Each structure stands twice: as structure tokens, then as C-alpha cells.
PDB file of C-alpha atoms in Angstrom:
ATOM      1  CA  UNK A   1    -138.381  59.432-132.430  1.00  0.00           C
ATOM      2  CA  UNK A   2    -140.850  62.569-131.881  1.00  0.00           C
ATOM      3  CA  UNK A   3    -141.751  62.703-128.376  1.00  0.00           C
ATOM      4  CA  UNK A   4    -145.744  64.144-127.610  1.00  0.00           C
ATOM      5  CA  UNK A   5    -145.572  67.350-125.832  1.00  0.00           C
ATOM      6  CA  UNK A   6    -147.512  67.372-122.991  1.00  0.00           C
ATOM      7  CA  UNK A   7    -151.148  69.239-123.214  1.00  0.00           C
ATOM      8  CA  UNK A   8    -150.993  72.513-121.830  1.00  0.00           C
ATOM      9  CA  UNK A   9    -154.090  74.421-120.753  1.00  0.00           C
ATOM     10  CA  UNK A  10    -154.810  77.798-122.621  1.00  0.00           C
ATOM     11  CA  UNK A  11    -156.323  80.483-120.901  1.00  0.00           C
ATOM     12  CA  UNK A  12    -160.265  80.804-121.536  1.00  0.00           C
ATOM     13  CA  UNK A  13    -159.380  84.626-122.935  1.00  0.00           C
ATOM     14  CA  UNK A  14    -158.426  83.531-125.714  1.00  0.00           C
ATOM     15  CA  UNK A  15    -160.871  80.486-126.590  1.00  0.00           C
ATOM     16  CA  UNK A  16    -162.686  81.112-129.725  1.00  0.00           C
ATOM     17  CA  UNK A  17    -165.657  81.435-128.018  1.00  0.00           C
ATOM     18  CA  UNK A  18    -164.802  83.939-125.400  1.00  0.00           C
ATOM     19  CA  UNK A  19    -163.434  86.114-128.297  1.00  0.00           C
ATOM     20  CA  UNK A  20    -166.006  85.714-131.088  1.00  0.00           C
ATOM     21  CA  UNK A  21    -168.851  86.654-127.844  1.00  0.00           C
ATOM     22  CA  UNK A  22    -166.682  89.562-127.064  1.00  0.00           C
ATOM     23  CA  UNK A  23    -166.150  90.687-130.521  1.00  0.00           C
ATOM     24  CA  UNK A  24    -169.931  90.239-131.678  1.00  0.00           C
ATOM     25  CA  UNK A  25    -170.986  92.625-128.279  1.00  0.00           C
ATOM     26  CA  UNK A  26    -168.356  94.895-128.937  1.00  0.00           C
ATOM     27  CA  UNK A  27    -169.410  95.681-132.554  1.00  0.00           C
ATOM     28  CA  UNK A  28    -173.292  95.335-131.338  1.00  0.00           C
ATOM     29  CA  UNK A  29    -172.767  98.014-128.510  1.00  0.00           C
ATOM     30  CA  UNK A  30    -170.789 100.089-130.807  1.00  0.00           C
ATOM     31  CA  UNK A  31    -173.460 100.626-133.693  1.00  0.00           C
ATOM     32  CA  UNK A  32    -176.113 100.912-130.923  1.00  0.00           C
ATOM     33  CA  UNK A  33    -173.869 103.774-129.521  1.00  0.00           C
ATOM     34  CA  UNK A  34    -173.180 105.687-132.826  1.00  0.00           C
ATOM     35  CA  UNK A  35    -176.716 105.260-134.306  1.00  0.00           C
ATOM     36  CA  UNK A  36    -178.526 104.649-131.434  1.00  0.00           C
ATOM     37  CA  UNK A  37    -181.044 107.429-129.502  1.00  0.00           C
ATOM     38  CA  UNK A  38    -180.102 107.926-125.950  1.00  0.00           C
ATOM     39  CA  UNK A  39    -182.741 105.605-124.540  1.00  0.00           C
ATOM     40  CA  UNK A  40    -182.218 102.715-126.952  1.00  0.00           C
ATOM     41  CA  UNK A  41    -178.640 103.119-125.702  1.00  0.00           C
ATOM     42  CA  UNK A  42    -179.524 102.396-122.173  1.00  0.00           C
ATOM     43  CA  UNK A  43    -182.083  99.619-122.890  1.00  0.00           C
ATOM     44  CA  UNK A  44    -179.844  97.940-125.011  1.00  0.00           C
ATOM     45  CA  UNK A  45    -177.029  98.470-121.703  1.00  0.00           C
ATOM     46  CA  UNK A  46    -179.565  97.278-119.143  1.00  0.00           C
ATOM     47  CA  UNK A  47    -180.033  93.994-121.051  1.00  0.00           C
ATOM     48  CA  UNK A  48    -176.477  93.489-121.701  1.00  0.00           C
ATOM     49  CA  UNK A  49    -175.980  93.507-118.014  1.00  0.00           C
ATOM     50  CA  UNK A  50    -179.003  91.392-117.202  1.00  0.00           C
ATOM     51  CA  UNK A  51    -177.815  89.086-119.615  1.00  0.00           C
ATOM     52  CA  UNK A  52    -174.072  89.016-118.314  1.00  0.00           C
ATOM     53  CA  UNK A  53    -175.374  88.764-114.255  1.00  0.00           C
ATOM     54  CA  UNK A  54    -177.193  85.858-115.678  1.00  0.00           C
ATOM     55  CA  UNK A  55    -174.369  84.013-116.892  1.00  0.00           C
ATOM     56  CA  UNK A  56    -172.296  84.546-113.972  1.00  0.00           C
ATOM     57  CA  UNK A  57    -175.492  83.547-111.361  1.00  0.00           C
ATOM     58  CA  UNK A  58    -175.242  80.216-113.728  1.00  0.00           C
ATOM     59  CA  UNK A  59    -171.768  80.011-113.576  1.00  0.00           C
ATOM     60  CA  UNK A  60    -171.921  80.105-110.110  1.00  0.00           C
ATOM     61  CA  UNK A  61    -174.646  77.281-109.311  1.00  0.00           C
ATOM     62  CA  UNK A  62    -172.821  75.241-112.115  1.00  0.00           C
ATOM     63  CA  UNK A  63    -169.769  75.868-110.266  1.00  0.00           C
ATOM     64  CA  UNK A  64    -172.026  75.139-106.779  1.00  0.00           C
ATOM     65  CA  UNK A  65    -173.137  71.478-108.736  1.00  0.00           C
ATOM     66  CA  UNK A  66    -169.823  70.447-109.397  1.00  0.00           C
ATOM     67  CA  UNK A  67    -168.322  71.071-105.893  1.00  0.00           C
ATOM     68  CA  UNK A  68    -171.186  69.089-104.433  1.00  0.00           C
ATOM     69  CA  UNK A  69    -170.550  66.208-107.170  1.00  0.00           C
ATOM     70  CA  UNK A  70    -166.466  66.357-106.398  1.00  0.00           C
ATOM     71  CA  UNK A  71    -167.323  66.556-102.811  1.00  0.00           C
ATOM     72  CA  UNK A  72    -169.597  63.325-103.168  1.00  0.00           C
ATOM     73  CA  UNK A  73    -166.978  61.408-105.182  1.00  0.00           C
ATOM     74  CA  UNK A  74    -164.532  61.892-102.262  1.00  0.00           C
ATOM     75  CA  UNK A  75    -166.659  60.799 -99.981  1.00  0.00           C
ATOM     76  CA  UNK A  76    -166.955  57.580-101.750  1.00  0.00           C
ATOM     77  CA  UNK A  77    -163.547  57.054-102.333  1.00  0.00           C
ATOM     78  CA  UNK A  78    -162.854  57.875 -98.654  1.00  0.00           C
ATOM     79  CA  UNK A  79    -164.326  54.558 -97.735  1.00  0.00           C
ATOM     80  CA  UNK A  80    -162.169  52.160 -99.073  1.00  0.00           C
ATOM     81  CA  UNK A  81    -159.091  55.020 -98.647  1.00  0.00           C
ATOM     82  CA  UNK A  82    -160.386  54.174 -94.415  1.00  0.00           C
ATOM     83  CA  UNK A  83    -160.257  50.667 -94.389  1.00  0.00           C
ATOM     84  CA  UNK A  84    -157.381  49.772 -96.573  1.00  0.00           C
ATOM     85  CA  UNK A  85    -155.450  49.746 -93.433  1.00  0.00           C
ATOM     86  CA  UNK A  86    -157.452  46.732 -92.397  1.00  0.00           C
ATOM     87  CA  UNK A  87    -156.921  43.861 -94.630  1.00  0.00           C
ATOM     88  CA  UNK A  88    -159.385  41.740 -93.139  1.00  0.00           C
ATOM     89  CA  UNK A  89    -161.907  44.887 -93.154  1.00  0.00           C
ATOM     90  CA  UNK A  90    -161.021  45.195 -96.994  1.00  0.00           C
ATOM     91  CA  UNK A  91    -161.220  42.184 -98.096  1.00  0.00           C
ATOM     92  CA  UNK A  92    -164.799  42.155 -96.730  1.00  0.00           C
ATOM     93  CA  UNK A  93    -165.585  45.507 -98.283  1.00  0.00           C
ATOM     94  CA  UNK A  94    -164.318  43.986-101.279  1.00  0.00           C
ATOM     95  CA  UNK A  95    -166.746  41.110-101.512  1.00  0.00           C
ATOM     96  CA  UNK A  96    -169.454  43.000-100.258  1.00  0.00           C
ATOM     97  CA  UNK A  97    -169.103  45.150-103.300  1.00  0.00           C
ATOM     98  CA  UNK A  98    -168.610  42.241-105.526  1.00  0.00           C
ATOM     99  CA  UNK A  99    -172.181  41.495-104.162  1.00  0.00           C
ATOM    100  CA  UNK A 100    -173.432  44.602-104.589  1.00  0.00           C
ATOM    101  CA  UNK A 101    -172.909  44.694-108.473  1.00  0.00           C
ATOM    102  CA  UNK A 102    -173.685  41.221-108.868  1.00  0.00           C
ATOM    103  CA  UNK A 103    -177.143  42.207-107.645  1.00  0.00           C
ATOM    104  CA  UNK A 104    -177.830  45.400-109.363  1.00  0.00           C
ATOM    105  CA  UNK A 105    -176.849  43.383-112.645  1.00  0.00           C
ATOM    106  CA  UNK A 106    -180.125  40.730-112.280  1.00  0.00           C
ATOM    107  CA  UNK A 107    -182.562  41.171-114.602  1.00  0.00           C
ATOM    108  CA  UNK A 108    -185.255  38.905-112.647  1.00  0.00           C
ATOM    109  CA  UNK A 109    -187.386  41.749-111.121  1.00  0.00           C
ATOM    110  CA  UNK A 110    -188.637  39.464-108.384  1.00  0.00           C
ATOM    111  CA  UNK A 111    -184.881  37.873-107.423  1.00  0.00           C
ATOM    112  CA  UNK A 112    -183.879  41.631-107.445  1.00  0.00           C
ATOM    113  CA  UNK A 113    -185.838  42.685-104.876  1.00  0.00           C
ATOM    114  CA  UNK A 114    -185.949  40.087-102.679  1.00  0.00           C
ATOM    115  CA  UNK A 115    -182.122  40.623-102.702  1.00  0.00           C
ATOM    116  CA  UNK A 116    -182.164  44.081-102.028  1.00  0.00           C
ATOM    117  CA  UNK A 117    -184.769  43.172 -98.970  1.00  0.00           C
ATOM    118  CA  UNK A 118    -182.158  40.509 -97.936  1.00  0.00           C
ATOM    119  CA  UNK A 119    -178.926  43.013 -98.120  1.00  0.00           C
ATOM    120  CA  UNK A 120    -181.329  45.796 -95.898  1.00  0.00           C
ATOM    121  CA  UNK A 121    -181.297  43.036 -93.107  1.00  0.00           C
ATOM    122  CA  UNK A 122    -177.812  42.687 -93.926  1.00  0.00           C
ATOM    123  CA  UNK A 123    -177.204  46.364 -93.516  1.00  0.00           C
ATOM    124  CA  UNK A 124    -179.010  46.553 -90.616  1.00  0.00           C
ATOM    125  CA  UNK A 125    -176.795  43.857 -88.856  1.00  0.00           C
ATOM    126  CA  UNK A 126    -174.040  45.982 -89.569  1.00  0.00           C
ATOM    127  CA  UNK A 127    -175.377  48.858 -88.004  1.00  0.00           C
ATOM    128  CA  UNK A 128    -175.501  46.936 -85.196  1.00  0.00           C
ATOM    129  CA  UNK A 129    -171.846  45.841 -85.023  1.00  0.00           C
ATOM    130  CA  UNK A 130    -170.771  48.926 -85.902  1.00  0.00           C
ATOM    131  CA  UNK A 131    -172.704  50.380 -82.380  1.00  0.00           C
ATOM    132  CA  UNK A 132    -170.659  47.273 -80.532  1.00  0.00           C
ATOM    133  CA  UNK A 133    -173.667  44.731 -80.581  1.00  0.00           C
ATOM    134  CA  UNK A 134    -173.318  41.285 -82.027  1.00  0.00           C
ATOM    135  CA  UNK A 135    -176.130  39.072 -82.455  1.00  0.00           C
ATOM    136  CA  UNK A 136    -176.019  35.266 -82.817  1.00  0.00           C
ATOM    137  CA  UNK A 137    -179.674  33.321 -83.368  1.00  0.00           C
ATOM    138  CA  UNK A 138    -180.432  29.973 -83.489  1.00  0.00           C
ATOM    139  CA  UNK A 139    -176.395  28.893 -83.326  1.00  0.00           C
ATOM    140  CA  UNK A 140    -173.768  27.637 -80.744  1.00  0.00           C
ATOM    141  CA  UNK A 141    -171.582  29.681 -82.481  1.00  0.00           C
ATOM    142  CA  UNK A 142    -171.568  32.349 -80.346  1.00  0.00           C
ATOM    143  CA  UNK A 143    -169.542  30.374 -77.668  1.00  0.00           C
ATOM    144  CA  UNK A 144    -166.372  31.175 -79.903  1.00  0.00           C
ATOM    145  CA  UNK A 145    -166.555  34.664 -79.166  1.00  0.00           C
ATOM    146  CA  UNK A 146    -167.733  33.719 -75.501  1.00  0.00           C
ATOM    147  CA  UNK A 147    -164.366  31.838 -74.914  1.00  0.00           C
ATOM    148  CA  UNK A 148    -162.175  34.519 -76.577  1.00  0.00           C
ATOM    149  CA  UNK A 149    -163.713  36.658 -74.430  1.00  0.00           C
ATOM    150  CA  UNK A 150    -163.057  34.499 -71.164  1.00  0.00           C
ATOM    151  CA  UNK A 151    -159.130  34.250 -72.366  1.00  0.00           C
ATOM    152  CA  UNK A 152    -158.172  37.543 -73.298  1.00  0.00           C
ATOM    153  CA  UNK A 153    -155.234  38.942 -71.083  1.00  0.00           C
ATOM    154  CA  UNK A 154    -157.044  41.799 -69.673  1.00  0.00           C
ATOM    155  CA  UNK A 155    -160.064  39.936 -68.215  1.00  0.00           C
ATOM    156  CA  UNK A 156    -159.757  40.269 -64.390  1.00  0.00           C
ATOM    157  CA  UNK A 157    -163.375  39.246 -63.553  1.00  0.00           C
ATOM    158  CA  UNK A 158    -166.327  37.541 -65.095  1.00  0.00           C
ATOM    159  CA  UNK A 159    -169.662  37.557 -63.647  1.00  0.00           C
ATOM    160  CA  UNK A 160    -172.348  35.151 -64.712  1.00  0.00           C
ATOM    161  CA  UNK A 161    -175.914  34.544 -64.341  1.00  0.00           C
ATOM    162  CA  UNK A 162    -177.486  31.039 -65.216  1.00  0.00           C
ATOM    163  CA  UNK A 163    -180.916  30.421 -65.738  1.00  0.00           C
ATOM    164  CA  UNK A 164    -181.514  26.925 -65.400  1.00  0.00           C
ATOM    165  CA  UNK A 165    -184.945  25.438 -66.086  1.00  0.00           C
ATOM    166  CA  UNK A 166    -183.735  21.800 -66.795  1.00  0.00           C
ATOM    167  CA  UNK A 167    -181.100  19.589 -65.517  1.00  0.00           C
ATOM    168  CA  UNK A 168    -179.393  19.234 -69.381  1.00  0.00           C
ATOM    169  CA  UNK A 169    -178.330  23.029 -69.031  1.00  0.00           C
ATOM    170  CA  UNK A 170    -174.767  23.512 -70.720  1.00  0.00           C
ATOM    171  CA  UNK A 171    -174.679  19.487 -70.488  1.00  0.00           C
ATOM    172  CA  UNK A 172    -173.749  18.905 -74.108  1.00  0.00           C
ATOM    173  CA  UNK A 173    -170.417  19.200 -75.807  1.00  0.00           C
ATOM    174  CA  UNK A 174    -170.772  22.952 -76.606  1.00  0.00           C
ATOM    175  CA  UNK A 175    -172.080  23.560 -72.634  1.00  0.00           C
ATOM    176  CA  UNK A 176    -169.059  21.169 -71.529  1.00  0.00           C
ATOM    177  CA  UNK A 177    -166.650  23.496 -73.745  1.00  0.00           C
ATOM    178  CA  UNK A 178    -167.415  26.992 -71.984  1.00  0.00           C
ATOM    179  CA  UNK A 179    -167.087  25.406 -68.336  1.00  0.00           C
ATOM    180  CA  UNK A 180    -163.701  23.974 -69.530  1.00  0.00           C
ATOM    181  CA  UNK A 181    -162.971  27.835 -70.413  1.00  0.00           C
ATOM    182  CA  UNK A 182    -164.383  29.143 -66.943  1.00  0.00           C
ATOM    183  CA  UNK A 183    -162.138  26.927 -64.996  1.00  0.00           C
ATOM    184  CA  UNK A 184    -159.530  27.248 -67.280  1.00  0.00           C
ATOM    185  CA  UNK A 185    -159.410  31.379 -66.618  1.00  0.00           C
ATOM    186  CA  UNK A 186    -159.997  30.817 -62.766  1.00  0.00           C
ATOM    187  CA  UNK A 187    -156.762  28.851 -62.985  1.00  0.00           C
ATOM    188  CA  UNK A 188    -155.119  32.588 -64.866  1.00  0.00           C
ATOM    189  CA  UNK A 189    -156.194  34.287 -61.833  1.00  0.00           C
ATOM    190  CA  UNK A 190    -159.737  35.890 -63.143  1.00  0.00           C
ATOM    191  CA  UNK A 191    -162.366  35.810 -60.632  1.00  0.00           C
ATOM    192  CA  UNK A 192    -165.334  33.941 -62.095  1.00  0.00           C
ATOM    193  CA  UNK A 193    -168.785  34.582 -60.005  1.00  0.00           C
ATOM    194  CA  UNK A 194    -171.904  32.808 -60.781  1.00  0.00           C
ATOM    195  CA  UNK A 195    -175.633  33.187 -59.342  1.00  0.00           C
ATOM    196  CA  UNK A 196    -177.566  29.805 -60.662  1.00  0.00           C
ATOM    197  CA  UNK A 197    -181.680  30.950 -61.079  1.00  0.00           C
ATOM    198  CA  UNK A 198    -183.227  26.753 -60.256  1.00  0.00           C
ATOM    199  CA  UNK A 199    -186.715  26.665 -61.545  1.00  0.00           C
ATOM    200  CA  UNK A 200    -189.157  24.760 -59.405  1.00  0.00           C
ATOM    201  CA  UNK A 201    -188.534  21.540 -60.732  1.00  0.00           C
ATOM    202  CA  UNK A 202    -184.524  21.221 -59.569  1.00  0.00           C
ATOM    203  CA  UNK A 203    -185.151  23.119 -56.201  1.00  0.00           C
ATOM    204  CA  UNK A 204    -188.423  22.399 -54.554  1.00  0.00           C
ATOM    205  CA  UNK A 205    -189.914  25.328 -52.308  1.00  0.00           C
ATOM    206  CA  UNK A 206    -189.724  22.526 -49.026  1.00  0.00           C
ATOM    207  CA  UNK A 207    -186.210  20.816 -50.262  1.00  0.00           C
ATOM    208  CA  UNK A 208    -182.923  21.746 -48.387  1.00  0.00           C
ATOM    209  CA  UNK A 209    -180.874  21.245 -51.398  1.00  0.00           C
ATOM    210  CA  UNK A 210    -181.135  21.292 -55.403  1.00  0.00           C
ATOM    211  CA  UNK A 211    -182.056  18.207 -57.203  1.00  0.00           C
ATOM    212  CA  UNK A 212    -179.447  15.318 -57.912  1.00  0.00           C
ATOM    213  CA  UNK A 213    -179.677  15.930 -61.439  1.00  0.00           C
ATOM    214  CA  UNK A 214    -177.902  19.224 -60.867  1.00  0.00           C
ATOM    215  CA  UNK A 215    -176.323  19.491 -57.904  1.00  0.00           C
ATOM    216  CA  UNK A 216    -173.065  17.601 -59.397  1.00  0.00           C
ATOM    217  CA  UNK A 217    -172.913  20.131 -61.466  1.00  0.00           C
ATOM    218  CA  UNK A 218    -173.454  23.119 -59.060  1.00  0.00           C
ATOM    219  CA  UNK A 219    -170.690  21.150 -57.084  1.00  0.00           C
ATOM    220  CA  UNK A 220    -167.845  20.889 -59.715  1.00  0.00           C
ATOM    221  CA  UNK A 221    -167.696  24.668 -59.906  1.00  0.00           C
ATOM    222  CA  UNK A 222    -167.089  25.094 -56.354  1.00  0.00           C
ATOM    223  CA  UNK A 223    -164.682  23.184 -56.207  1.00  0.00           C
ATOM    224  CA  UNK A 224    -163.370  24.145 -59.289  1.00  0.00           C
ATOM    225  CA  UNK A 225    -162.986  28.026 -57.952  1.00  0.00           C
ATOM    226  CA  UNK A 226    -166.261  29.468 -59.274  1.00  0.00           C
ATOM    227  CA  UNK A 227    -167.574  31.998 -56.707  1.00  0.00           C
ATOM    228  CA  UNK A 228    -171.435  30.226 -56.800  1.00  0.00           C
ATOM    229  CA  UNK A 229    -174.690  31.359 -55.489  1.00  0.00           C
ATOM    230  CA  UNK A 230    -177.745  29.565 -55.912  1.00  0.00           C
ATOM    231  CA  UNK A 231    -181.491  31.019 -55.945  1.00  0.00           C
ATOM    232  CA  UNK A 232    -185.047  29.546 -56.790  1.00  0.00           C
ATOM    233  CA  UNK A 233    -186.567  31.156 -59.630  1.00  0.00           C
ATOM    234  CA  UNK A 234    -189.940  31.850 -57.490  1.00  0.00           C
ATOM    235  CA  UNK A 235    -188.090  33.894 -55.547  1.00  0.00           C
ATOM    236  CA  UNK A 236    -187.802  36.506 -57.802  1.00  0.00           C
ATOM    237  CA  UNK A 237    -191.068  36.097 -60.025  1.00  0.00           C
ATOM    238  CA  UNK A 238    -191.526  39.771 -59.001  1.00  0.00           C
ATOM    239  CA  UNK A 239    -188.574  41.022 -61.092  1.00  0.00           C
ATOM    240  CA  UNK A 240    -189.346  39.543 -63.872  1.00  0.00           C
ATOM    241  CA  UNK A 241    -186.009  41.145 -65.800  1.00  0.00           C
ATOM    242  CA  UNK A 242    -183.764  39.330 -63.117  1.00  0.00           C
ATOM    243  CA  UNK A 243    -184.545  36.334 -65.089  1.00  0.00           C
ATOM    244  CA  UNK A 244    -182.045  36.296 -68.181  1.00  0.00           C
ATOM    245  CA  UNK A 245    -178.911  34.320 -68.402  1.00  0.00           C
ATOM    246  CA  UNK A 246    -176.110  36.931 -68.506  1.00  0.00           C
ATOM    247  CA  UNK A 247    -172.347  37.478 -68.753  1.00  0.00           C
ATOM    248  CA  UNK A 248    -170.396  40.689 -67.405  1.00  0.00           C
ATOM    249  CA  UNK A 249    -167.137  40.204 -68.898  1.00  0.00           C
ATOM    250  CA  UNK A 250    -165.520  42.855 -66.534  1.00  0.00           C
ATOM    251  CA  UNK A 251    -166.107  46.355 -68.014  1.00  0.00           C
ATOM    252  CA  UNK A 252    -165.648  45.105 -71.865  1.00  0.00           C
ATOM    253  CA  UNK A 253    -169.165  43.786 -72.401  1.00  0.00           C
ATOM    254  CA  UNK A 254    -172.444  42.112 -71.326  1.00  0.00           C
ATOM    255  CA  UNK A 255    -174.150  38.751 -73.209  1.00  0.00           C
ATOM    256  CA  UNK A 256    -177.083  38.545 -73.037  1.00  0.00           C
ATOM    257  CA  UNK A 257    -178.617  34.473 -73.844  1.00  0.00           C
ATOM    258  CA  UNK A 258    -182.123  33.467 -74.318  1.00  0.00           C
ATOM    259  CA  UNK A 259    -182.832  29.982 -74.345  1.00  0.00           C
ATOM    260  CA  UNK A 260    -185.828  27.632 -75.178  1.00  0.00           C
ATOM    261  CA  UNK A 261    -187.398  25.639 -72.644  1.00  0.00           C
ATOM    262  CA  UNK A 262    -184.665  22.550 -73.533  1.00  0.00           C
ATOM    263  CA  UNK A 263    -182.023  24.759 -72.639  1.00  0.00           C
ATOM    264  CA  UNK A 264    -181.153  25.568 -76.527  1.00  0.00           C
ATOM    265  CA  UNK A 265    -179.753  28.683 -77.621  1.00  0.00           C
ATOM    266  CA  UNK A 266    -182.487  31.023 -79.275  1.00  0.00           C
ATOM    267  CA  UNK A 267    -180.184  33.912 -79.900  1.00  0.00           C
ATOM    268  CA  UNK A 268    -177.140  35.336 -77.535  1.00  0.00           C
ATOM    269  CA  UNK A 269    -176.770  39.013 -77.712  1.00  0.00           C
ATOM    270  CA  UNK A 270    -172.846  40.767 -76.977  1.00  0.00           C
ATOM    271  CA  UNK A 271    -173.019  44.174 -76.275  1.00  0.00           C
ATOM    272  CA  UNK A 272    -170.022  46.499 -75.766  1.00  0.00           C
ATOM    273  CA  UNK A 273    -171.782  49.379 -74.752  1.00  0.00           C
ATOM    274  CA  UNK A 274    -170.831  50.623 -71.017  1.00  0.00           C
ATOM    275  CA  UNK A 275    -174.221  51.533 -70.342  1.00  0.00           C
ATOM    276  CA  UNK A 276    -175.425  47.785 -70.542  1.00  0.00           C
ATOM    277  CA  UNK A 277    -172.686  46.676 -68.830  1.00  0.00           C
ATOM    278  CA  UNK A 278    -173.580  48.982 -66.153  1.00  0.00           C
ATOM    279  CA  UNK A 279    -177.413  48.031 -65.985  1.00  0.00           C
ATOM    280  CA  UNK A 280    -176.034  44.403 -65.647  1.00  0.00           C
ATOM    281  CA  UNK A 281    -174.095  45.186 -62.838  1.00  0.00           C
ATOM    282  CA  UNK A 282    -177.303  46.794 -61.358  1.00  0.00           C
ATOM    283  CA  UNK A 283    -179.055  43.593 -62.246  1.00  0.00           C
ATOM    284  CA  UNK A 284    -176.788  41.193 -60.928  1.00  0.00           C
ATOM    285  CA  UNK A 285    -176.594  43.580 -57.119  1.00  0.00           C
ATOM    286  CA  UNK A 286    -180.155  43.127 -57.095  1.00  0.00           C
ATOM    287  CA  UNK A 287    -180.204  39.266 -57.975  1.00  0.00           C
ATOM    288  CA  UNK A 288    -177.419  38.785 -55.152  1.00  0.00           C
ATOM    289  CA  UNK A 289    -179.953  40.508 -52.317  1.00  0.00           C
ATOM    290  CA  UNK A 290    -181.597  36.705 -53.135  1.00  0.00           C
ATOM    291  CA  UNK A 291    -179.143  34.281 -53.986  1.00  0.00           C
ATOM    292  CA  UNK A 292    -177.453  32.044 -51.169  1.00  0.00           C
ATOM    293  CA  UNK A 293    -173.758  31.164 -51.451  1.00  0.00           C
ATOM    294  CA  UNK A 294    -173.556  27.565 -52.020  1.00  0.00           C
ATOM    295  CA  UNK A 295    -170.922  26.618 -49.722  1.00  0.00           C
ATOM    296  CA  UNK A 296    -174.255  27.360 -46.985  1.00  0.00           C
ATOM    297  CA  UNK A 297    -176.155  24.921 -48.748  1.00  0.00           C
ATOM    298  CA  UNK A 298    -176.282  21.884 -46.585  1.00  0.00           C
ATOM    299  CA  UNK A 299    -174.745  18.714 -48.579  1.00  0.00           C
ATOM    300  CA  UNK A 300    -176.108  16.323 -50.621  1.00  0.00           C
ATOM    301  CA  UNK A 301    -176.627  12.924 -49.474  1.00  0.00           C
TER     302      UNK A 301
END
């Protein structure tokens, strides 16, 4: 059995063009030179060269194209190349590009762009985790992360601010959850603080302690080993950006909640910059200046 002999490059010397070119100027120059006057000898020279620095200036910016074209394909190929050593990264990569063609293959004009208008909001969002911010809106979801966050063996302290406008705050299953998780990491050893913002309506300007609606729950978590202060939300209506619930989860990361006037989650906002955390911490000195430890609230009766 004949076996093919592998392809072996020849020299461009001796291509066919290279040699007819250098032939057909060779004979050209040589009949210019024997019957040619002294001037048409150096015209005909001048263009020769003209003609030949040409081709080499287009050599080079072909040469110039194709770098920039090789250097482009590598750069694409270096992003998968990255993040094969992430599966999980991958695999997202990989449907994301699934996506990606399955889009640029529609043929309804109108579906096409609103799905190219939908995938820049996507890309944005990914921007955004990519500079350590993740954004949850309108979803409960977020209390996942919250309670990974409140577990993870590094956590030695976890600062909170609540902003409590009605006496259902963090009452429902999902609320009941995270406070399960708070005492469950003061029990590890973490030292969970809290500063409780009361609006008017659970802690009257005159009365000597919070409403009964929410003073049971004030209660439990000093009992339970939360660190609590308490403050009215008048108090501070002249620092308008101490009002936001908030989460310092040491020196990892700040949350950021915003709720509607039910107490439901409008959108919580994690943020691993150090900066933020930082201008939390500021927040949260200033906020104390206010607040009143709870154990020097007189008792309920």
C-alpha cells in the first residue's frame, strides 16, 4: 500500500511566478540596456524601482493585515482557552454562545433586534458581576447568597442595618429564614451587630419603648446574641443616606436592600468592592452617634 508523502513547502524562488517575473525583467532590462539611449536607460531603471518599492510597501501592509487578523483570532480563542479551567464558567460560556448563534440565525427583523436589545442588558449585567456587584430585583432570591454569605468560615463579624417601616418586616418565611442564619452564625462565634431605624408608627416621639408589634421581635435577638441598637427614623431625617437597610459582611462585601413600603424586596444590591464596604462602615459610625443599645431601653409591659 503507497503511503502519501507529506506536503513539503517549496521555496517562493523557484515558484513559477517568481521566475517567469524575473525572467520577463531580466530580458526587458537587457534590450533596454543594449538598444536603449542613456536616458531611456535610467527612466526605464527609475520605474523598475518604483515599481519593486511598491510591491514590497504592499507586501508589507498585507503582511501588517494579516498579523492584526492572526492577532484577533487569538484573542478569540483565548477566551474559551481562560475559562476552560472553570467548568461551571464553561459550560455557561457554552450556552451563552449557543444563544448567540441562535440569535444571529432569526430571520424576523423585529424578534432580532429586540433580542440583541435584550442580550445588551444581559451584557451589561455581566459587566457588573464581573466589577464584584450582583443585583437581585423584585426576588427573595437574593437571601441565598445572603445566607452563604453569613456561613462562610471566614466571616468574623456582620454588621446590619434594618429599616423598619412596618411591624411585618422579615416576618414571613423568607424574613424568618435569614434570622435563623443570624443566630445560627452568632452560635459559630461571629459577632452579629444590628442598628433597627423604627419609623414613627412603631416608636412614637413621647413612647418609652417600641410598639408591641415589634418589640418581640427586637427582643428575640437580644437574647439570641445580636449586638442591637434601636433608633427612630426622625432622628436622622437630616441624613437622609443613613436610611438604607444594609449588610457589612466583615471586609468581603456590603448589601445594599431597598424595600417597598410593605416591607417587600424591590431589588438588593451585593457589592464586593472595598471602597463600599468602607463608606458603609462610615455610614454605620455615623448611624451609631444616634442609635441606643437596647438593653437601655426600659421593658415592655
Amino acid at each position: 500500500m503507497s503511503r502519501e508523502q507529506p506536503l513539503q513547502k517549496r521555496s517562493a524562488l523557484l515558484s513559477f511566478r517568481f521566475l517567469f517575473s524575473a525572467a520577463l525583467g531580466s530580458v526587458l532590462m537587457g534590450l533596454v540596456a543594449a538598444f536603449g539611449t542613456l536616458p531611456t536607460q535610467l527612466a526605464t531603471l527609475g520605474c523598475l524601482v518604483s515599481v519593486v518599492g511598491g510591491l514590497f510597501l504592499t507586501y508589507l501592509g498585507q503582511e501588517e493585515e494579516r498579523e492584526r487578523r492572526r492577532n484577533a483570532a487569538f484573542e478569540n480563542l483565548s477566551v474559551p482557552l481562560a475559562l476552560a479551567g472553570d467548568p461551571d464558567v464553561f459550560r455557561v460560556y457554552r450556552s451563552l454562545c449557543d444563544g448567540l448563534l441562535a440569535v444571529a440565525r432569526l430571520s424576523d427583523g423585529i424578534l432580532r433586534d429586540a433580542a440583541v436589545q435584550k442580550l445588551e442588558s444581559v451584557a451589561a449585567q455581566v459587566a457588573e458581576l464581573g466589577e464584584g456587584r450582583v443585583v437581585f430585583a423584585l426576588t427573595e432570591s437574593w437571601r441565598t447568597v445572603y445566607e452563604h454569605l453569613l456561613m462562610s468560615p471566614g466571616l468574623k463579624s456582620y454588621r446590619s442595618v434594618a429599616w423598619v417601616r412596618t411591624k411585618d418586616y422579615w416576618q414571613d418565611a423568607p424574613g424568618r429564614q435569614s434570622m435563623r442564619a443570624n443566630f445560627e452564625a452568632v452560635g459559630r462565634g461571629v459577632a452579629v451587630e444590628r442598628i433597627v431605624i423604627l419609623s414613627r408608627a412603631l416608636w412614637p416621639s413621647r413612647a418609652p419603648v417600641p410598639e408591641a408589634g415589634i418589640y418581640p421581635w427586637l427582643a428575640e435577638q437580644h437574647h439570641r446574641g445580636v449586638r442591637l441598637w434601636i433608633v427612630r427614623e426622625a432622628e436622622i431625617s437630616r441624613e437622609p443616606d443613613l436610611l438604607c437597610d444594609t449588610g457589612i459582611y466583615g471586609t468581603r462585601a456590603v448589601g445594599i436592600q431597598e424595600q417597598d413600603e410593605s416591607s417587600r424586596t424591590l431589588k438588593f444590591t451585593l457589592d464586593l468592592d472595598l471602597q463600599r464596604v468602607r463608606e458603609a462602615e462610615e455610614r454605620w459610625k455615623r448611624l451609631l452617634l444616634y442609635a441606643t443599645e437596647f438593653h437601655r431601653v426600659p421593658r415592655a409591659t
